[in-house]
PDB file of C-alpha atoms and ligand atoms in Angstrom:
ATOM      1  CA  MET P 209     -13.007 -20.408   1.842  1.00 45.00           C
ATOM      2  CA  PHE P 210     -11.468 -17.431   0.037  1.00 55.00           C
ATOM      3  CA  ALA P 211     -11.794 -18.621  -3.526  1.00 54.00           C
ATOM      4  CA  ARG P 212     -12.961 -15.424  -5.165  1.00 58.00           C
ATOM      5  CA  LYS P 213     -13.811 -14.647  -8.802  1.00 60.00           C
ATOM      6  CA  SER P 214     -13.117 -11.363 -10.286  1.00 58.00           C
ATOM      7  CA  PRO P 215     -15.334  -8.445  -9.365  1.00 58.00           C
ATOM      8  CA  ASP P 216     -17.640  -8.985 -12.353  1.00 63.00           C
ATOM      9  CA  GLY P 217     -18.234 -12.561 -11.301  1.00 69.00           C
ATOM     10  CA  ARG P 218     -16.364 -14.210 -14.183  1.00 78.00           C
ATOM     11  CA  SER P 219     -13.331 -16.369 -13.859  1.00 89.00           C
ATOM     12  CA  ASP P 220     -10.009 -14.683 -14.582  1.00 93.00           C
ATOM     13  CA  GLY P 221      -8.039 -17.926 -14.512  1.00 93.00           C
ATOM     14  CA  PHE P 222      -6.088 -16.994 -11.311  1.00 97.00           C
ATOM     15  CA  GLU P 223      -8.548 -18.055  -8.589  1.00 96.00           C
ATOM     16  CA  ILE P 224      -6.447 -20.978  -7.501  1.00 96.00           C
ATOM     17  CA  LEU P 225      -3.199 -18.923  -7.222  1.00 97.00           C
ATOM     18  CA  ARG P 226      -5.033 -16.147  -5.489  1.00 98.00           C
ATOM     19  CA  THR P 227      -6.606 -18.562  -2.888  1.00 97.00           C
ATOM     20  CA  GLU P 228      -3.099 -20.097  -2.320  1.00 98.00           C
ATOM     21  CA  MET P 229      -1.726 -16.546  -1.705  1.00 98.00           C
ATOM     22  CA  VAL P 230      -4.412 -15.801   0.764  1.00 98.00           C
ATOM     23  CA  ARG P 231      -4.032 -19.098   2.672  1.00 98.00           C
ATOM     24  CA  ARG P 232      -0.392 -18.407   2.923  1.00 98.00           C
ATOM     25  CA  LEU P 233      -1.014 -14.929   4.304  1.00 98.00           C
ATOM     26  CA  ALA P 234      -3.418 -16.427   6.982  1.00 98.00           C
ATOM     27  CA  ASP P 235      -1.476 -19.580   7.810  1.00 98.00           C
ATOM     28  CA  HIS P 236       2.231 -18.663   7.422  1.00 98.00           C
ATOM     29  CA  TYR P 237       2.205 -14.946   8.013  1.00 97.00           C
ATOM     30  CA  HIS P 238      -0.621 -14.886  10.531  1.00 98.00           C
ATOM     31  CA  ILE P 239      -2.742 -12.175   8.908  1.00 98.00           C
ATOM     32  CA  ARG P 240      -5.923 -12.256  11.051  1.00 97.00           C
ATOM     33  CA  ASN P 241      -7.918  -9.410   9.732  1.00 98.00           C
ATOM     34  CA  GLU P 242     -10.674 -11.015   7.686  1.00 98.00           C
ATOM     35  CA  ARG P 243     -11.494  -7.858   5.732  1.00 98.00           C
ATOM     36  CA  VAL P 244      -7.932  -7.654   4.501  1.00 98.00           C
ATOM     37  CA  LEU P 245      -7.938 -11.325   3.545  1.00 98.00           C
ATOM     38  CA  GLU P 246     -11.245 -10.874   1.752  1.00 98.00           C
ATOM     39  CA  ALA P 247     -10.027  -7.895  -0.222  1.00 98.00           C
ATOM     40  CA  MET P 248      -6.862  -9.548  -1.267  1.00 98.00           C
ATOM     41  CA  ALA P 249      -8.869 -12.702  -2.320  1.00 97.00           C
ATOM     42  CA  SER P 250     -10.964 -10.714  -4.708  1.00 96.00           C
ATOM     43  CA  ILE P 251      -8.464  -8.201  -6.216  1.00 98.00           C
ATOM     44  CA  PRO P 252      -6.857  -9.395  -9.560  1.00 98.00           C
ATOM     45  CA  ARG P 253      -3.182  -8.754  -8.548  1.00 98.00           C
ATOM     46  CA  HIS P 254      -2.094 -10.025 -12.004  1.00 98.00           C
ATOM     47  CA  GLU P 255      -3.518  -6.859 -13.558  1.00 97.00           C
ATOM     48  CA  PHE P 256      -1.106  -4.771 -11.526  1.00 97.00           C
ATOM     49  CA  VAL P 257       2.227  -6.319 -12.580  1.00 97.00           C
ATOM     50  CA  PRO P 258       4.004  -6.151 -15.950  1.00 95.00           C
ATOM     51  CA  ASP P 259       2.529  -8.423 -18.576  1.00 95.00           C
ATOM     52  CA  ALA P 260       5.550 -10.727 -18.672  1.00 95.00           C
ATOM     53  CA  LEU P 261       5.196 -11.323 -14.909  1.00 96.00           C
ATOM     54  CA  ARG P 262       1.507 -12.084 -14.703  1.00 96.00           C
ATOM     55  CA  SER P 263       2.106 -15.723 -13.844  1.00 96.00           C
ATOM     56  CA  GLN P 264       4.189 -14.660 -10.882  1.00 97.00           C
ATOM     57  CA  ALA P 265       1.779 -12.194  -9.509  1.00 98.00           C
ATOM     58  CA  TYR P 266       0.563 -14.335  -6.619  1.00 98.00           C
ATOM     59  CA  LYS P 267       3.969 -15.519  -5.478  1.00 97.00           C
ATOM     60  CA  ASP P 268       5.435 -14.606  -2.084  1.00 95.00           C
ATOM     61  CA  ASN P 269       7.733 -11.775  -3.236  1.00 95.00           C
ATOM     62  CA  ALA P 270       7.887  -8.268  -4.492  1.00 95.00           C
ATOM     63  CA  LEU P 271       8.024  -7.840  -8.327  1.00 96.00           C
ATOM     64  CA  PRO P 272       9.739  -5.201 -10.407  1.00 95.00           C
ATOM     65  CA  LEU P 273       7.773  -2.335 -11.917  1.00 93.00           C
ATOM     66  CA  SER P 274       9.186   0.206 -14.364  1.00 86.00           C
ATOM     67  CA  SER P 275      11.440   2.907 -13.291  1.00 86.00           C
ATOM     68  CA  GLY P 276      13.318   0.767 -10.827  1.00 86.00           C
ATOM     69  CA  GLN P 277      10.316   0.580  -8.540  1.00 93.00           C
ATOM     70  CA  THR P 278       8.638  -2.577  -7.066  1.00 94.00           C
ATOM     71  CA  VAL P 279       5.168  -3.908  -6.550  1.00 96.00           C
ATOM     72  CA  SER P 280       5.305  -4.765  -2.836  1.00 95.00           C
ATOM     73  CA  GLN P 281       5.210  -8.388  -1.619  1.00 96.00           C
ATOM     74  CA  PRO P 282       1.628  -9.570  -0.732  1.00 98.00           C
ATOM     75  CA  PHE P 283       2.538 -10.095   2.876  1.00 97.00           C
ATOM     76  CA  ILE P 284       3.786  -6.554   3.420  1.00 97.00           C
ATOM     77  CA  VAL P 285       0.626  -5.155   1.777  1.00 98.00           C
ATOM     78  CA  ALA P 286      -1.483  -7.287   4.083  1.00 98.00           C
ATOM     79  CA  ARG P 287       0.542  -6.472   7.274  1.00 98.00           C
ATOM     80  CA  MET P 288       0.521  -2.769   6.517  1.00 98.00           C
ATOM     81  CA  THR P 289      -3.166  -2.633   5.723  1.00 98.00           C
ATOM     82  CA  GLU P 290      -3.983  -4.677   8.855  1.00 98.00           C
ATOM     83  CA  LEU P 291      -2.063  -2.128  11.048  1.00 98.00           C
ATOM     84  CA  LEU P 292      -4.275   0.633   9.619  1.00 98.00           C
ATOM     85  CA  GLU P 293      -7.310  -0.968  11.267  1.00 98.00           C
ATOM     86  CA  LEU P 294      -9.701   0.144   8.568  1.00 98.00           C
ATOM     87  CA  SER P 295     -13.488  -0.445   9.244  1.00 98.00           C
ATOM     88  CA  GLY P 296     -14.772   1.164   5.998  1.00 98.00           C
ATOM     89  CA  ASN P 297     -15.484   4.802   6.849  1.00 98.00           C
ATOM     90  CA  GLU P 298     -11.932   6.124   6.722  1.00 98.00           C
ATOM     91  CA  ARG P 299     -10.259   8.742   4.582  1.00 98.00           C
ATOM     92  CA  VAL P 300      -6.868   7.254   3.695  1.00 98.00           C
ATOM     93  CA  LEU P 301      -3.736   8.912   2.310  1.00 99.00           C
ATOM     94  CA  GLU P 302      -1.464   6.564   0.399  1.00 98.00           C
ATOM     95  CA  ILE P 303       2.150   7.580  -0.512  1.00 98.00           C
ATOM     96  CA  GLY P 304       3.944   5.641  -3.200  1.00 98.00           C
ATOM     97  CA  ALA P 305       1.005   4.207  -5.148  1.00 98.00           C
ATOM     98  CA  GLY P 306       3.288   2.444  -7.711  1.00 97.00           C
ATOM     99  CA  SER P 307       1.301  -0.146  -9.588  1.00 97.00           C
ATOM    100  CA  GLY P 308      -1.881   0.804  -7.761  1.00 98.00           C
ATOM    101  CA  TYR P 309      -2.353  -2.647  -6.090  1.00 98.00           C
ATOM    102  CA  GLN P 310      -2.177  -1.325  -2.556  1.00 98.00           C
ATOM    103  CA  THR P 311      -4.625   1.508  -3.617  1.00 98.00           C
ATOM    104  CA  ALA P 312      -7.054  -1.172  -4.838  1.00 98.00           C
ATOM    105  CA  VAL P 313      -6.837  -2.918  -1.410  1.00 98.00           C
ATOM    106  CA  LEU P 314      -7.447   0.392   0.422  1.00 98.00           C
ATOM    107  CA  CYS P 315     -10.428   1.310  -1.890  1.00 98.00           C
ATOM    108  CA  ARG P 316     -12.120  -1.933  -0.849  1.00 98.00           C
ATOM    109  CA  LEU P 317     -11.593  -1.329   2.850  1.00 98.00           C
ATOM    110  CA  ALA P 318     -12.074   2.396   3.280  1.00 98.00           C
ATOM    111  CA  ASP P 319     -14.337   5.115   2.264  1.00 98.00           C
ATOM    112  CA  LYS P 320     -12.002   7.298   0.109  1.00 98.00           C
ATOM    113  CA  VAL P 321      -8.401   6.925  -0.946  1.00 98.00           C
ATOM    114  CA  PHE P 322      -6.042   9.779  -1.735  1.00 98.00           C
ATOM    115  CA  ALA P 323      -3.055   8.364  -3.508  1.00 98.00           C
ATOM    116  CA  ILE P 324       0.219  10.055  -4.407  1.00 98.00           C
ATOM    117  CA  GLU P 325       2.940   8.745  -6.661  1.00 98.00           C
ATOM    118  CA  ARG P 326       6.175  10.579  -7.413  1.00 97.00           C
ATOM    119  CA  ILE P 327       6.740   9.074 -10.983  1.00 97.00           C
ATOM    120  CA  ARG P 328       4.300  10.488 -13.506  1.00 97.00           C
ATOM    121  CA  ASP P 329       4.274   7.332 -15.713  1.00 97.00           C
ATOM    122  CA  LEU P 330       3.461   5.064 -12.802  1.00 97.00           C
ATOM    123  CA  ALA P 331       0.719   7.400 -11.426  1.00 98.00           C
ATOM    124  CA  ASP P 332      -0.984   7.731 -14.855  1.00 98.00           C
ATOM    125  CA  LYS P 333      -0.856   3.962 -15.464  1.00 97.00           C
ATOM    126  CA  ALA P 334      -2.107   3.135 -11.940  1.00 98.00           C
ATOM    127  CA  GLU P 335      -4.934   5.580 -12.279  1.00 98.00           C
ATOM    128  CA  THR P 336      -6.040   4.105 -15.675  1.00 98.00           C
ATOM    129  CA  ARG P 337      -5.797   0.522 -14.510  1.00 98.00           C
ATOM    130  CA  LEU P 338      -7.825   1.267 -11.268  1.00 98.00           C
ATOM    131  CA  ILE P 339     -10.549   3.104 -13.277  1.00 98.00           C
ATOM    132  CA  SER P 340     -10.700   0.279 -15.836  1.00 98.00           C
ATOM    133  CA  LEU P 341     -11.107  -2.269 -13.030  1.00 98.00           C
ATOM    134  CA  GLY P 342     -14.103  -0.316 -11.614  1.00 98.00           C
ATOM    135  CA  PHE P 343     -12.508   1.449  -8.550  1.00 98.00           C
ATOM    136  CA  ASP P 344     -14.111   4.841  -8.081  1.00 98.00           C
ATOM    137  CA  ASN P 345     -13.478   5.926  -4.573  1.00 98.00           C
ATOM    138  CA  PHE P 346      -9.904   7.174  -5.019  1.00 98.00           C
ATOM    139  CA  VAL P 347      -8.103  10.178  -6.455  1.00 98.00           C
ATOM    140  CA  MET P 348      -4.563   9.934  -7.682  1.00 98.00           C
ATOM    141  CA  LYS P 349      -2.006  12.617  -8.212  1.00 98.00           C
ATOM    142  CA  CYS P 350       1.692  12.799  -9.221  1.00 98.00           C
ATOM    143  CA  GLY P 351       3.700  14.584  -6.537  1.00 98.00           C
ATOM    144  CA  ASP P 352       5.899  14.464  -3.438  1.00 98.00           C
ATOM    145  CA  GLY P 353       3.999  12.432  -0.830  1.00 98.00           C
ATOM    146  CA  THR P 354       6.423  13.565   1.961  1.00 98.00           C
ATOM    147  CA  LEU P 355       4.465  16.854   2.009  1.00 98.00           C
ATOM    148  CA  GLY P 356       1.144  14.863   2.362  1.00 98.00           C
ATOM    149  CA  TRP P 357      -2.098  16.247   0.671  1.00 98.00           C
ATOM    150  CA  PRO P 358      -3.233  18.936   3.069  1.00 98.00           C
ATOM    151  CA  GLU P 359      -6.356  19.942   1.045  1.00 97.00           C
ATOM    152  CA  TYR P 360      -8.117  16.692   1.934  1.00 97.00           C
ATOM    153  CA  GLY P 361      -6.805  16.086   5.362  1.00 96.00           C
ATOM    154  CA  PRO P 362      -6.922  15.226   8.113  1.00 98.00           C
ATOM    155  CA  TYR P 363      -6.757  11.418   7.378  1.00 98.00           C
ATOM    156  CA  ASP P 364      -7.810   8.626   9.559  1.00 98.00           C
ATOM    157  CA  ALA P 365      -5.070   6.393   8.091  1.00 98.00           C
ATOM    158  CA  ILE P 366      -1.813   7.173   6.179  1.00 99.00           C
ATOM    159  CA  ILE P 367       0.291   4.585   4.573  1.00 98.00           C
ATOM    160  CA  ALA P 368       3.716   4.931   2.797  1.00 98.00           C
ATOM    161  CA  ALA P 369       5.222   2.214   0.645  1.00 97.00           C
ATOM    162  CA  ALA P 370       8.658   3.754   0.505  1.00 97.00           C
ATOM    163  CA  GLY P 371      11.157   4.472   3.305  1.00 96.00           C
ATOM    164  CA  GLY P 372      12.872   7.636   4.381  1.00 95.00           C
ATOM    165  CA  PRO P 373      15.256   8.650   7.112  1.00 96.00           C
ATOM    166  CA  GLU P 374      12.540  10.267   9.309  1.00 96.00           C
ATOM    167  CA  ILE P 375       8.822  10.359   9.716  1.00 97.00           C
ATOM    168  CA  PRO P 376       7.764  13.327   7.461  1.00 98.00           C
ATOM    169  CA  PRO P 377       6.353  15.951   9.896  1.00 98.00           C
ATOM    170  CA  PRO P 378       3.543  16.914   7.430  1.00 98.00           C
ATOM    171  CA  LEU P 379       2.134  13.369   7.657  1.00 98.00           C
ATOM    172  CA  ILE P 380       1.798  13.626  11.468  1.00 97.00           C
ATOM    173  CA  GLU P 381       0.200  16.999  11.143  1.00 97.00           C
ATOM    174  CA  GLN P 382      -2.316  15.593   8.592  1.00 98.00           C
ATOM    175  CA  LEU P 383      -3.197  12.572  10.773  1.00 98.00           C
ATOM    176  CA  ALA P 384      -6.576  12.858  12.634  1.00 98.00           C
ATOM    177  CA  VAL P 385      -6.620  12.290  16.391  1.00 98.00           C
ATOM    178  CA  GLY P 386      -6.953   8.499  16.757  1.00 97.00           C
ATOM    179  CA  GLY P 387      -5.458   7.948  13.263  1.00 98.00           C
ATOM    180  CA  ARG P 388      -2.713   5.612  12.283  1.00 98.00           C
ATOM    181  CA  LEU P 389       0.382   6.188  10.166  1.00 98.00           C
ATOM    182  CA  VAL P 390       2.271   3.214   8.744  1.00 98.00           C
ATOM    183  CA  ILE P 391       5.568   3.918   7.324  1.00 98.00           C
ATOM    184  CA  PRO P 392       9.031   2.342   6.948  1.00 98.00           C
ATOM    185  CA  VAL P 393      11.790   4.415   8.506  1.00 98.00           C
ATOM    186  CA  GLY P 394      15.574   3.943   8.474  1.00 96.00           C
ATOM    187  CA  THR P 395      18.857   5.670   8.092  1.00 89.00           C
ATOM    188  CA  SER P 396      19.807   3.355   5.345  1.00 90.00           C
ATOM    189  CA  GLN P 397      18.129   3.256   1.901  1.00 88.00           C
ATOM    190  CA  SER P 398      18.237  -0.586   1.891  1.00 87.00           C
ATOM    191  CA  GLU P 399      16.658  -1.384   5.235  1.00 94.00           C
ATOM    192  CA  GLN P 400      14.149   0.181   7.501  1.00 97.00           C
ATOM    193  CA  ILE P 401      11.861  -0.433  10.531  1.00 98.00           C
ATOM    194  CA  LEU P 402       8.208  -0.651   9.855  1.00 98.00           C
ATOM    195  CA  MET P 403       6.614   1.933  12.196  1.00 98.00           C
ATOM    196  CA  CYS P 404       3.031   2.480  13.185  1.00 98.00           C
ATOM    197  CA  ILE P 405       2.379   6.013  14.614  1.00 98.00           C
ATOM    198  CA  ARG P 406      -0.872   6.725  16.388  1.00 98.00           C
ATOM    199  CA  ARG P 407      -1.941  10.207  16.958  1.00 97.00           C
ATOM    200  CA  THR P 408      -3.557  10.724  20.502  1.00 96.00           C
ATOM    201  CA  ALA P 409      -5.253  13.741  21.895  1.00 95.00           C
ATOM    202  CA  THR P 410      -2.010  14.806  23.487  1.00 95.00           C
ATOM    203  CA  GLY P 411       0.744  13.625  21.179  1.00 95.00           C
ATOM    204  CA  ILE P 412       1.840  10.511  19.241  1.00 96.00           C
ATOM    205  CA  LYS P 413       2.605   6.844  20.155  1.00 98.00           C
ATOM    206  CA  LYS P 414       5.160   4.926  18.113  1.00 97.00           C
ATOM    207  CA  GLU P 415       5.102   1.127  17.625  1.00 97.00           C
ATOM    208  CA  ASP P 416       8.023  -0.875  16.143  1.00 97.00           C
ATOM    209  CA  HIS P 417       6.898  -3.654  13.722  1.00 97.00           C
ATOM    210  CA  GLY P 418      10.214  -5.050  12.755  1.00 96.00           C
ATOM    211  CA  ARG P 419      12.696  -4.878   9.925  1.00 96.00           C
ATOM    212  CA  CYS P 420      11.667  -4.377   6.345  1.00 95.00           C
ATOM    213  CA  ALA P 421      13.174  -3.322   2.929  1.00 94.00           C
ATOM    214  CA  PHE P 422      11.403  -0.756   0.773  1.00 95.00           C
ATOM    215  CA  VAL P 423      12.459   1.441  -2.109  1.00 94.00           C
ATOM    216  CA  PRO P 424      13.586   4.933  -1.011  1.00 95.00           C
ATOM    217  CA  LEU P 425      11.096   7.705  -0.145  1.00 97.00           C
ATOM    218  CA  VAL P 426      12.363  10.517  -2.244  1.00 97.00           C
ATOM    219  CA  GLY P 427      11.240  14.105  -1.414  1.00 98.00           C
ATOM    220  CA  GLU P 428      11.471  17.060   0.663  1.00 98.00           C
ATOM    221  CA  HIS P 429      11.120  15.168   3.980  1.00 98.00           C
ATOM    222  CA  GLY P 430      12.667  12.008   2.623  1.00 97.00           C
ATOM    223  CA  TRP P 431      15.916  11.172   0.735  1.00 96.00           C
ATOM    224  CA  LYS P 432      17.014  13.887  -1.657  1.00 93.00           C
ATOM    225  CA  GLN P 433      17.718  11.317  -4.355  1.00 84.00           C
ATOM    226  CA  GLU P 434      17.805   7.491  -4.599  1.00 79.00           C
ATOM    227  CA  ARG P 435      20.903   5.566  -3.588  1.00 70.00           C
ATOM    228  CA  GLU P 436      22.382   7.803  -0.972  1.00 49.00           C
ATOM    229  CA  GLY P 437      22.617   5.662   2.044  1.00 45.00           C
TER     230      GLY P 437
HETATM  231  N1  LIG D 560       2.444  -0.334  -3.050  1.00 65.31           N
HETATM  232  C1  LIG D 560       3.072  -0.078  -4.256  1.00 65.31           C
HETATM  233  C2  LIG D 560       4.581   0.110  -4.014  1.00 65.31           C
HETATM  234  C3  LIG D 560       5.332   0.731  -5.094  1.00 65.31           C
HETATM  235  S1  LIG D 560       7.004   0.977  -4.660  1.00 65.31           S
HETATM  236  C4  LIG D 560       2.897  -1.262  -5.235  1.00 65.31           C
HETATM  237  O1  LIG D 560       2.688  -2.364  -4.624  1.00 65.31           O
HETATM  238  O2  LIG D 560       2.837  -1.192  -6.360  1.00 65.31           O
HETATM  239  C5  LIG D 560       7.006   2.539  -3.880  1.00 65.31           C
HETATM  240  C6  LIG D 560       6.631   3.754  -4.659  1.00 65.31           C
HETATM  241  O3  LIG D 560       6.845   4.927  -3.987  1.00 65.31           O
HETATM  242  C7  LIG D 560       7.420   3.872  -5.958  1.00 65.31           C
HETATM  243  O4  LIG D 560       6.577   3.922  -7.066  1.00 65.31           O
HETATM  244  C8  LIG D 560       8.038   5.285  -5.845  1.00 65.31           C
HETATM  245  O5  LIG D 560       8.117   5.997  -7.105  1.00 65.31           O
HETATM  246  C9  LIG D 560       7.213   6.005  -4.857  1.00 65.31           C
HETATM  247  N2  LIG D 560       7.761   7.110  -4.136  1.00 65.31           N
HETATM  248  C10 LIG D 560       8.949   7.257  -3.687  1.00 65.31           C
HETATM  249  N3  LIG D 560       9.056   8.423  -2.974  1.00 65.31           N
HETATM  250  C11 LIG D 560       7.916   9.094  -3.134  1.00 65.31           C
HETATM  251  C12 LIG D 560       7.252  10.320  -2.700  1.00 65.31           C
HETATM  252  N4  LIG D 560       8.000  11.303  -2.060  1.00 65.31           N
HETATM  253  N5  LIG D 560       6.016  10.637  -2.994  1.00 65.31           N
HETATM  254  C13 LIG D 560       5.256   9.800  -3.688  1.00 65.31           C
HETATM  255  N6  LIG D 560       5.680   8.556  -4.141  1.00 65.31           N
HETATM  256  C14 LIG D 560       6.966   8.180  -3.848  1.00 65.31           C
END
């Protein structure tokens, strides 16, 4: 049911693998949000991984990017996106754009995406790739995402694909009332807890969504450098 050709309607040769990936997300990982599944069924994930790894793009694991970073596992992209509860009208802040794959998923599901990536080379490549694939409802900048992007806030949803020792206070400040922030948090650089923070009229509510392992969130409100903990 989720067999999708590439956005221009032509076959890209990966439909079968993409369909298997989406079926696994639904059947094994219990991803229930149809919009998330539809988005992931249509986005050419193989375009976001290094050329030598294209054949592995739809497998059930994270893949290496340049600069020691990783393209997140499909399941974690799906779970985090599901937790954002996007209906299509949202302004979303993304921290740690990496390859731009998560950015693409967000572009499909929200109104506008503000993406930040710390490593210049990754930010530039992700931006070029997304534009060449026809995504036009995002802006990308190179910078420290732990500071948020106050000029465009508040955001209805904020997602971070890297984990720090605390929830960066600027991200809570830039979250709209009713908004959701999904971020891995942990005192070790190798393991975190996936947290979903909701801003209410009177404060915040935190939900724990289990253990996870992300690359370090490096910045003013994150780790000062990689491999500390
Ligand atoms: N969703 C991305 C994940 C990339 S890995 C993908 O699937 O491709 C996480 C990214 O967070 C890395 O590229 C890393 O450089 C970036 N990162 C780490 N700390 C950051 C910070 N303070 N601001 C912005 N990006 C950061």
